[in-house]
Amino acid sequence: MSVPVVAVIGAGYAGLACAVELARAGVHVTVFERSHTLGGRARVVHKEHHRGIDNGQHILIGAYSELTRLLRLTGCSPKQLLHLPLTLHVPGRLHLKAAALPAPFHLALGLLRAKGLSWSDRLAMLRLMRWLKKRAFRVPPDMTVTGLLRETRQTPALAQLIWEPLCVAALNTPAADAAAQVFANVLRDSLAAGAAASELLLPRVDLSELFPVPAARFLATRRGRLRTGNAIEAIRPVAGGYRLEGDPGSQPWPHVVVATAPYHAGGLLASTGGCDRLAAQIDALEHEPIVSVYLALGKGLRLPEPMMGLVSDAAANPAQWVFDRGQLGGTEGLLSCVISAHGAHESLPRDELILATHAQLERQLGRRLPSPEWSQVIVEKRATIACRPGIQRPGIRTPLRGLWLAGDYIDSDYPATLESAVRSGVACANAILAELGRGA
């Protein structure tokens, strides 16, 4: 039996994507994960009074080609994702649904049929897309999303109902601070790329079951190993590679992939004694939170759409999106309300945040709602990096040969999403395979 040659630290989407690609090429890989739950910052959370819920709601789009490829590779059933045309529904304010046509007709017809938009709004949206296309979706590097909206003369209604919510959903950064170039990249590969690319793919299973659990099964059939509950505390360069403090084995690893969250990666890199500057760069990255408020409102409750936008303007209206988990394969009447990025809601105690979110839903849905049978607030204080102009995101290579990085914070056209996570993992695997002489 040959000795495994690659160790992956972290069983989130990036680490498991890297491990799957390596195992597919016949490389023996071992994944170390501190937790007993797979998925990293996109995972299921188990609580006493209800079945598992996610630590946050993630939206996939058709343009996420690498993640959807890996889902197929590891045996994801098509029934595990609900496919919807791009639909932006804000109760009483907006309903826009893209048509099943090639670009740009899918958006043009969707705009023509949209409810809640004036002709000035419609023309402003087309003006922004034309402005970006004319510049091949390249914008000044220091431009923010708010600056882009100002430059293209977007209406207040469009900014409030479409552009700012899409920005905070995709970049998890307020429009006033968010990098317009990254936002333009998202629009390029979604709205400007046709109906299939802009489709919404909403998971019908929890985020651990969507990819991490099938990835673990895939590894098991290819002599890969997954060590959960196994924290790696340090990485020490030795003859023949690296020794991992916390690894129950004794062999050195010729290749090690650090696929943890960035706030854990810095310490591991610093422990090598040869990556201090890179560790400092990663530690300097700023983060934005995501708060999920779950409200179990009982059987019989169903929203008009599985995913709906909410007008968020202060602590009294904290949520930006609400998902009907009953329409996504979950418990009937369970709503997941999402609050992205920093904001006034952070000053509220959890009980008050639950009350404020419930009251916001009643106001904006225009109906009385049952009191929650149970509620849960899940806070990811450092859910993603803050995607601002001029951010310095590291690459997959480190100063030390055989030591690699993977994660949603790695340099990418995309913001810190599940797609950017798996893309970094695949790129890392391909680079290792090239060094091993096995090809991509």
Coordinates of C-alpha atoms in Angstrom, one line a residue:
M1 CA 0.0 0.0 0.0
S2 CA 1.5 3.3 -1.1
V3 CA 1.8 6.2 1.4
P4 CA -0.7 9.1 0.9
V5 CA 1.1 12.1 -0.5
V6 CA -1.3 15.0 0.1
A7 CA -2.8 16.3 3.3
V8 CA -5.7 18.7 3.2
I9 CA -6.5 20.7 6.4
G10 CA -10.2 21.6 6.4
A11 CA -13.3 19.8 5.2
G12 CA -15.2 22.8 3.9
Y13 CA -16.2 23.2 0.2
A14 CA -12.6 24.3 -0.9
G15 CA -10.8 21.5 0.9
L16 CA -13.2 18.8 -0.3
A17 CA -13.2 20.1 -3.8
C18 CA -9.4 19.8 -3.8
A19 CA -9.5 16.3 -2.3
V20 CA -12.1 15.1 -4.8
E21 CA -10.0 16.2 -7.8
L22 CA -6.9 14.7 -6.4
A23 CA -8.6 11.4 -5.6
R24 CA -10.2 11.3 -9.0
A25 CA -6.6 11.4 -10.5
G26 CA -5.5 8.5 -8.3
V27 CA -3.7 10.5 -5.6
H28 CA -4.0 9.3 -2.0
V29 CA -5.3 12.2 0.0
T30 CA -6.2 12.6 3.7
V31 CA -8.5 15.4 4.9
F32 CA -8.2 16.6 8.5
E33 CA -11.2 18.4 10.0
R34 CA -11.4 19.9 13.5
S35 CA -15.2 19.6 13.6
H36 CA -17.3 16.5 13.4
T37 CA -19.5 18.3 10.9
L38 CA -18.5 18.7 7.3
G39 CA -18.9 21.9 5.3
G40 CA -16.8 24.6 7.2
R41 CA -18.7 27.9 7.0
A42 CA -21.5 26.2 4.9
R43 CA -22.7 23.4 7.1
V44 CA -25.7 21.9 8.9
V45 CA -26.3 22.9 12.5
H46 CA -28.1 20.6 14.9
K47 CA -30.2 21.9 17.8
E48 CA -32.3 20.1 20.3
H49 CA -35.8 21.2 19.4
H50 CA -35.7 20.8 15.6
R51 CA -34.0 18.9 12.8
G52 CA -30.8 20.2 11.3
I53 CA -30.8 23.7 9.8
D54 CA -28.0 25.5 7.9
N55 CA -25.7 28.0 9.5
G56 CA -26.6 30.3 6.7
Q57 CA -28.5 30.4 3.5
H58 CA -26.5 30.0 0.3
I59 CA -27.8 30.7 -3.2
L60 CA -26.3 29.0 -6.2
I61 CA -26.7 30.3 -9.8
G62 CA -26.4 28.5 -13.1
A63 CA -23.1 30.3 -13.7
Y64 CA -21.5 28.4 -10.9
S65 CA -20.0 25.9 -13.3
E66 CA -17.3 24.3 -11.1
L67 CA -19.6 23.6 -8.1
T68 CA -22.3 22.1 -10.3
R69 CA -19.7 19.9 -12.1
L70 CA -18.5 18.6 -8.7
L71 CA -22.0 18.0 -7.5
R72 CA -22.6 15.8 -10.6
L73 CA -19.3 14.1 -10.1
T74 CA -20.0 13.1 -6.5
G75 CA -23.5 11.9 -7.2
C76 CA -25.7 14.8 -6.4
S77 CA -29.3 14.1 -7.5
P78 CA -31.0 16.7 -9.7
K79 CA -33.8 16.7 -7.1
Q80 CA -31.5 18.2 -4.5
L81 CA -31.6 21.6 -6.2
L82 CA -34.7 23.6 -7.1
H83 CA -34.1 25.3 -10.4
L84 CA -35.9 28.6 -10.8
P85 CA -35.6 31.4 -13.4
L86 CA -34.0 34.5 -12.0
T87 CA -36.9 35.9 -9.9
L88 CA -36.8 39.1 -7.8
H89 CA -39.9 39.4 -5.8
V90 CA -40.4 42.0 -3.1
P91 CA -43.9 41.9 -1.7
G92 CA -46.1 44.8 -2.9
R93 CA -43.1 46.5 -4.5
L94 CA -41.5 44.4 -7.3
H95 CA -41.9 41.2 -9.3
L96 CA -39.3 40.6 -12.0
K97 CA -38.8 37.2 -13.6
A98 CA -36.3 36.5 -16.4
A99 CA -37.6 34.8 -19.5
A100 CA -36.3 31.5 -20.9
L101 CA -34.5 33.2 -23.8
P102 CA -30.9 33.9 -24.9
A103 CA -29.2 37.1 -23.6
P104 CA -30.1 39.9 -23.7
F105 CA -33.7 39.0 -24.5
H106 CA -34.3 37.1 -21.3
L107 CA -33.6 40.2 -19.3
A108 CA -35.4 42.6 -21.8
L109 CA -38.6 40.5 -21.8
G110 CA -38.4 40.1 -18.0
L111 CA -38.1 43.9 -17.6
L112 CA -41.0 44.5 -20.0
R113 CA -43.2 42.2 -18.0
A114 CA -42.0 43.4 -14.6
K115 CA -44.4 44.7 -12.0
G116 CA -43.5 47.6 -9.8
L117 CA -40.9 49.3 -12.1
S118 CA -41.5 52.5 -14.0
W119 CA -40.2 53.0 -17.6
S120 CA -37.4 55.2 -16.1
D121 CA -36.4 52.2 -13.9
R122 CA -36.4 49.8 -16.8
L123 CA -34.3 52.1 -19.0
A124 CA -31.9 52.7 -16.1
M125 CA -31.3 48.9 -15.7
L126 CA -30.7 48.5 -19.5
R127 CA -28.4 51.6 -19.3
L128 CA -26.2 50.0 -16.6
M129 CA -25.9 46.7 -18.5
R130 CA -25.0 48.5 -21.8
W131 CA -22.5 50.6 -19.9
L132 CA -20.8 47.5 -18.6
K133 CA -20.9 45.6 -21.9
K134 CA -19.4 48.6 -23.8
R135 CA -16.4 48.4 -21.4
A136 CA -16.2 44.6 -21.5
F137 CA -17.2 44.6 -17.9
R138 CA -14.1 46.3 -16.8
V139 CA -14.5 49.2 -14.3
P140 CA -12.0 51.5 -12.5
P141 CA -10.3 49.5 -9.8
D142 CA -11.3 52.0 -7.0
M143 CA -15.0 52.2 -8.0
T144 CA -17.6 51.0 -5.5
V145 CA -21.0 49.6 -6.4
T146 CA -22.6 52.9 -5.2
G147 CA -20.2 54.7 -7.5
L148 CA -21.2 52.4 -10.4
L149 CA -24.9 53.1 -9.7
R150 CA -24.2 56.9 -9.7
E151 CA -22.2 56.7 -12.9
T152 CA -24.9 54.9 -14.7
R153 CA -27.7 57.1 -13.3
Q154 CA -29.7 54.4 -11.6
T155 CA -33.0 55.3 -10.1
P156 CA -33.6 55.2 -6.3
A157 CA -36.2 52.4 -6.8
L158 CA -33.7 50.2 -8.7
A159 CA -30.9 50.9 -6.2
Q160 CA -33.2 49.9 -3.3
L161 CA -35.1 47.0 -4.8
I162 CA -32.5 45.4 -7.1
W163 CA -28.9 46.5 -7.2
E164 CA -28.2 47.0 -3.5
P165 CA -29.9 43.7 -2.4
L166 CA -28.1 41.8 -5.2
C167 CA -24.8 43.4 -4.2
V168 CA -25.1 42.5 -0.5
A169 CA -26.3 39.0 -1.4
A170 CA -23.4 38.3 -3.8
L171 CA -20.6 40.2 -2.1
N172 CA -21.8 40.3 1.5
T173 CA -20.6 43.9 1.6
P174 CA -22.7 47.1 1.6
A175 CA -22.9 48.8 -1.8
A176 CA -21.1 51.9 -0.5
D177 CA -18.1 49.8 0.3
A178 CA -18.3 46.9 -2.2
A179 CA -15.9 46.5 -5.2
A180 CA -17.8 47.4 -8.4
Q181 CA -15.4 45.2 -10.4
V182 CA -16.3 42.0 -8.6
F183 CA -20.0 43.0 -8.8
A184 CA -19.6 43.5 -12.6
N185 CA -18.0 40.0 -12.9
V186 CA -21.1 38.5 -11.2
L187 CA -23.4 40.4 -13.5
R188 CA -21.3 39.4 -16.6
D189 CA -21.6 35.7 -15.8
S190 CA -25.3 35.8 -14.7
L191 CA -27.6 38.5 -16.1
A192 CA -25.5 39.1 -19.2
A193 CA -24.9 35.5 -20.0
G194 CA -28.4 34.1 -20.6
A195 CA -31.3 32.5 -18.8
A196 CA -29.5 29.3 -17.8
A197 CA -26.5 31.1 -16.3
S198 CA -28.8 33.4 -14.2
E199 CA -31.0 30.6 -13.0
L200 CA -31.4 30.3 -9.2
L201 CA -30.4 26.9 -7.8
L202 CA -31.8 26.6 -4.3
P203 CA -30.6 23.6 -2.2
R204 CA -33.4 21.2 -1.1
V205 CA -31.0 19.5 1.4
D206 CA -28.8 21.0 4.1
L207 CA -25.4 22.4 3.1
S208 CA -23.4 19.5 4.5
E209 CA -25.5 17.0 2.6
L210 CA -25.4 19.0 -0.7
F211 CA -21.7 18.4 -1.4
P212 CA -19.5 17.6 1.6
V213 CA -21.1 14.3 2.5
P214 CA -21.2 13.0 -1.1
A215 CA -17.6 14.2 -1.4
A216 CA -16.6 12.2 1.7
R217 CA -18.3 9.1 0.1
F218 CA -16.4 9.7 -3.1
L219 CA -13.1 9.8 -1.3
A220 CA -13.9 6.7 0.6
T221 CA -14.3 4.7 -2.6
R222 CA -10.9 6.0 -3.8
R223 CA -8.8 5.1 -0.8
G224 CA -9.0 8.7 0.5
R225 CA -9.2 9.2 4.3
L226 CA -11.3 11.7 6.2
R227 CA -10.3 12.4 9.9
T228 CA -13.0 14.4 11.6
G229 CA -12.5 15.7 15.1
N230 CA -8.8 16.0 14.3
A231 CA -7.4 19.5 14.7
I232 CA -4.1 20.4 13.2
E233 CA -2.4 22.9 15.4
A234 CA 0.8 23.6 13.4
I235 CA 2.8 22.8 10.3
R236 CA 6.5 22.1 10.6
P237 CA 8.8 21.8 7.7
V238 CA 10.9 18.6 7.9
A239 CA 13.0 16.5 5.5
G240 CA 10.7 15.1 2.9
G241 CA 7.9 17.7 3.4
Y242 CA 5.9 18.7 6.4
R243 CA 4.9 17.3 9.7
L244 CA 1.5 18.2 11.1
E245 CA 1.1 18.7 14.8
G246 CA -2.1 16.8 15.6
D247 CA -1.6 14.2 12.8
P248 CA -1.8 10.7 14.5
G249 CA 0.5 9.4 11.9
S250 CA 4.2 10.0 11.7
Q251 CA 5.1 10.3 8.0
P252 CA 6.0 13.7 6.5
W253 CA 3.6 15.0 3.9
P254 CA 5.2 16.1 0.6
H255 CA 2.2 18.3 -0.1
V256 CA -0.1 20.1 2.4
V257 CA -3.2 22.2 1.5
V258 CA -4.4 24.7 4.0
A259 CA -8.1 24.9 3.3
T260 CA -9.3 26.4 6.5
A261 CA -11.1 29.7 7.0
P262 CA -8.7 32.6 6.5
Y263 CA -8.7 33.5 10.2
H264 CA -7.3 30.0 11.0
A265 CA -5.0 29.9 8.0
G266 CA -2.8 32.7 9.1
G267 CA -1.7 30.9 12.3
L268 CA -1.0 27.7 10.5
L269 CA 1.1 29.5 7.9
A270 CA 3.0 31.4 10.6
S271 CA 3.8 28.1 12.4
T272 CA 5.9 27.1 9.4
G273 CA 8.5 29.8 10.0
G274 CA 8.6 30.7 6.3
C275 CA 5.3 32.4 5.6
D276 CA 5.2 35.3 8.0
R277 CA 4.5 37.9 5.3
L278 CA 1.7 35.8 3.7
A279 CA 0.2 35.1 7.2
A280 CA 0.1 38.8 7.9
Q281 CA -1.6 39.5 4.6
I282 CA -4.3 37.0 5.3
D283 CA -4.7 38.2 8.9
A284 CA -5.2 41.7 7.6
L285 CA -8.3 40.7 5.6
E286 CA -11.4 42.3 7.0
H287 CA -14.6 40.3 7.4
E288 CA -18.4 40.8 7.2
P289 CA -21.0 38.8 9.2
I290 CA -24.1 37.0 8.1
V291 CA -27.0 36.5 10.5
S292 CA -29.7 33.9 9.9
V293 CA -33.0 34.2 11.8
Y294 CA -35.1 31.0 11.7
L295 CA -38.8 31.3 12.5
A296 CA -41.0 28.2 12.7
L297 CA -44.5 29.5 12.0
G298 CA -46.3 26.2 11.7
K299 CA -48.1 24.1 9.1
G300 CA -50.2 25.9 6.5
L301 CA -47.9 28.9 6.1
R302 CA -46.5 29.3 2.6
L303 CA -44.9 32.3 0.9
P304 CA -45.7 33.4 -2.6
E305 CA -42.2 32.5 -3.7
P306 CA -39.5 30.2 -2.2
M307 CA -37.1 33.2 -2.1
M308 CA -38.3 36.7 -1.6
G309 CA -36.6 40.1 -1.1
L310 CA -37.4 42.4 1.8
V311 CA -36.8 46.1 2.1
S312 CA -34.1 46.5 4.7
D313 CA -33.4 50.1 5.9
A314 CA -32.8 50.1 9.6
A315 CA -32.8 47.9 12.8
A316 CA -36.6 47.8 12.6
N317 CA -36.3 46.2 9.1
P318 CA -33.1 44.1 9.4
A319 CA -33.6 41.2 7.0
Q320 CA -32.8 41.5 3.2
W321 CA -34.2 38.1 2.1
V322 CA -36.6 35.4 3.3
F323 CA -36.6 31.8 2.2
D324 CA -39.6 29.4 2.6
R325 CA -37.8 26.3 3.7
G326 CA -41.0 24.3 3.4
Q327 CA -40.8 24.8 -0.4
L328 CA -37.2 23.7 -0.3
G329 CA -37.7 20.3 1.1
G330 CA -37.7 21.4 4.8
T331 CA -40.3 21.8 7.5
E332 CA -43.5 23.4 6.4
G333 CA -43.8 26.9 7.8
L334 CA -40.1 27.3 8.5
L335 CA -38.8 30.7 7.3
S336 CA -35.1 31.6 7.0
C337 CA -34.5 35.3 7.1
V338 CA -31.0 36.5 6.0
I339 CA -29.2 39.6 7.2
S340 CA -25.9 40.1 5.4
A341 CA -23.0 42.4 6.3
H342 CA -22.6 44.9 9.1
G343 CA -25.6 47.0 10.1
A344 CA -27.8 48.5 12.8
H345 CA -29.2 45.0 13.6
E346 CA -25.9 44.1 15.4
S347 CA -26.9 46.3 18.3
L348 CA -30.0 44.3 19.0
P349 CA -30.1 41.4 21.5
R350 CA -31.2 38.2 19.9
D351 CA -34.7 38.2 21.3
E352 CA -35.3 41.7 20.0
L353 CA -33.8 40.7 16.6
I354 CA -36.3 37.9 16.4
L355 CA -39.2 40.2 17.3
A356 CA -38.0 42.9 14.8
T357 CA -37.7 40.3 12.0
H358 CA -41.2 38.8 12.7
A359 CA -42.7 42.3 12.7
Q360 CA -40.9 43.2 9.5
L361 CA -42.3 40.1 7.8
E362 CA -45.8 41.1 8.9
R363 CA -45.5 44.6 7.6
Q364 CA -44.0 43.7 4.3
L365 CA -46.2 40.6 3.6
G366 CA -49.2 42.7 4.7
R367 CA -50.7 40.0 6.9
R368 CA -50.7 38.7 10.5
L369 CA -48.3 35.8 11.1
P370 CA -48.5 33.2 13.8
S371 CA -46.1 33.5 16.7
P372 CA -43.1 31.3 16.2
E373 CA -43.3 27.7 17.6
W374 CA -39.5 28.1 17.9
S375 CA -36.9 30.5 16.7
Q376 CA -33.2 30.4 16.2
V377 CA -30.6 33.1 15.5
I378 CA -27.3 31.9 14.0
V379 CA -24.5 34.4 13.7
E380 CA -21.4 33.9 11.6
K381 CA -19.3 36.9 12.7
R382 CA -16.7 36.3 10.0
A383 CA -18.8 34.7 7.3
T384 CA -16.8 36.1 4.4
I385 CA -14.1 38.6 3.6
A386 CA -15.2 42.1 3.0
C387 CA -15.1 42.5 -0.8
R388 CA -13.8 46.1 -1.2
P389 CA -11.9 47.9 -3.9
G390 CA -8.1 47.3 -3.7
I391 CA -8.4 44.1 -1.6
Q392 CA -5.3 42.0 -1.7
R393 CA -6.4 38.3 -1.9
P394 CA -3.6 35.7 -1.9
G395 CA -3.1 33.0 -4.6
I396 CA -3.0 29.3 -4.1
R397 CA 0.8 29.2 -3.8
T398 CA 2.8 30.0 -0.7
P399 CA 6.6 30.8 -0.4
L400 CA 7.2 27.2 0.6
R401 CA 7.2 24.5 -2.0
G402 CA 4.5 21.9 -1.4
L403 CA 2.5 24.1 0.8
W404 CA -0.8 25.4 -0.8
L405 CA -3.8 27.5 0.0
A406 CA -7.5 26.9 -0.9
G407 CA -10.6 28.9 0.2
D408 CA -13.2 31.3 -0.8
Y409 CA -10.8 34.2 0.1
I410 CA -8.3 33.2 -2.6
D411 CA -7.8 35.6 -5.5
S412 CA -10.7 35.2 -7.9
D413 CA -13.0 37.1 -10.2
Y414 CA -15.8 36.2 -7.8
P415 CA -16.6 37.3 -4.3
A416 CA -16.3 34.8 -1.4
T417 CA -18.9 32.3 -2.5
L418 CA -19.2 28.5 -2.6
E419 CA -18.1 28.8 -6.3
S420 CA -14.9 30.7 -5.5
A421 CA -14.2 28.2 -2.8
V422 CA -14.4 25.1 -5.0
R423 CA -12.6 26.9 -7.9
S424 CA -9.7 27.5 -5.6
G425 CA -9.7 23.9 -4.5
V426 CA -9.8 22.6 -8.1
A427 CA -7.0 25.0 -9.1
C428 CA -4.9 23.9 -6.1
A429 CA -5.4 20.2 -7.0
N430 CA -4.4 20.8 -10.7
A431 CA -1.3 22.6 -9.6
I432 CA -0.3 19.7 -7.3
L433 CA -1.1 17.2 -10.1
A434 CA 1.2 19.1 -12.4
E435 CA 4.0 18.9 -9.9
L436 CA 3.4 15.2 -9.4
G437 CA 3.5 14.7 -13.2
R438 CA -0.1 13.2 -13.3
G439 CA -1.7 15.9 -15.4
A440 CA -4.9 17.7 -14.7

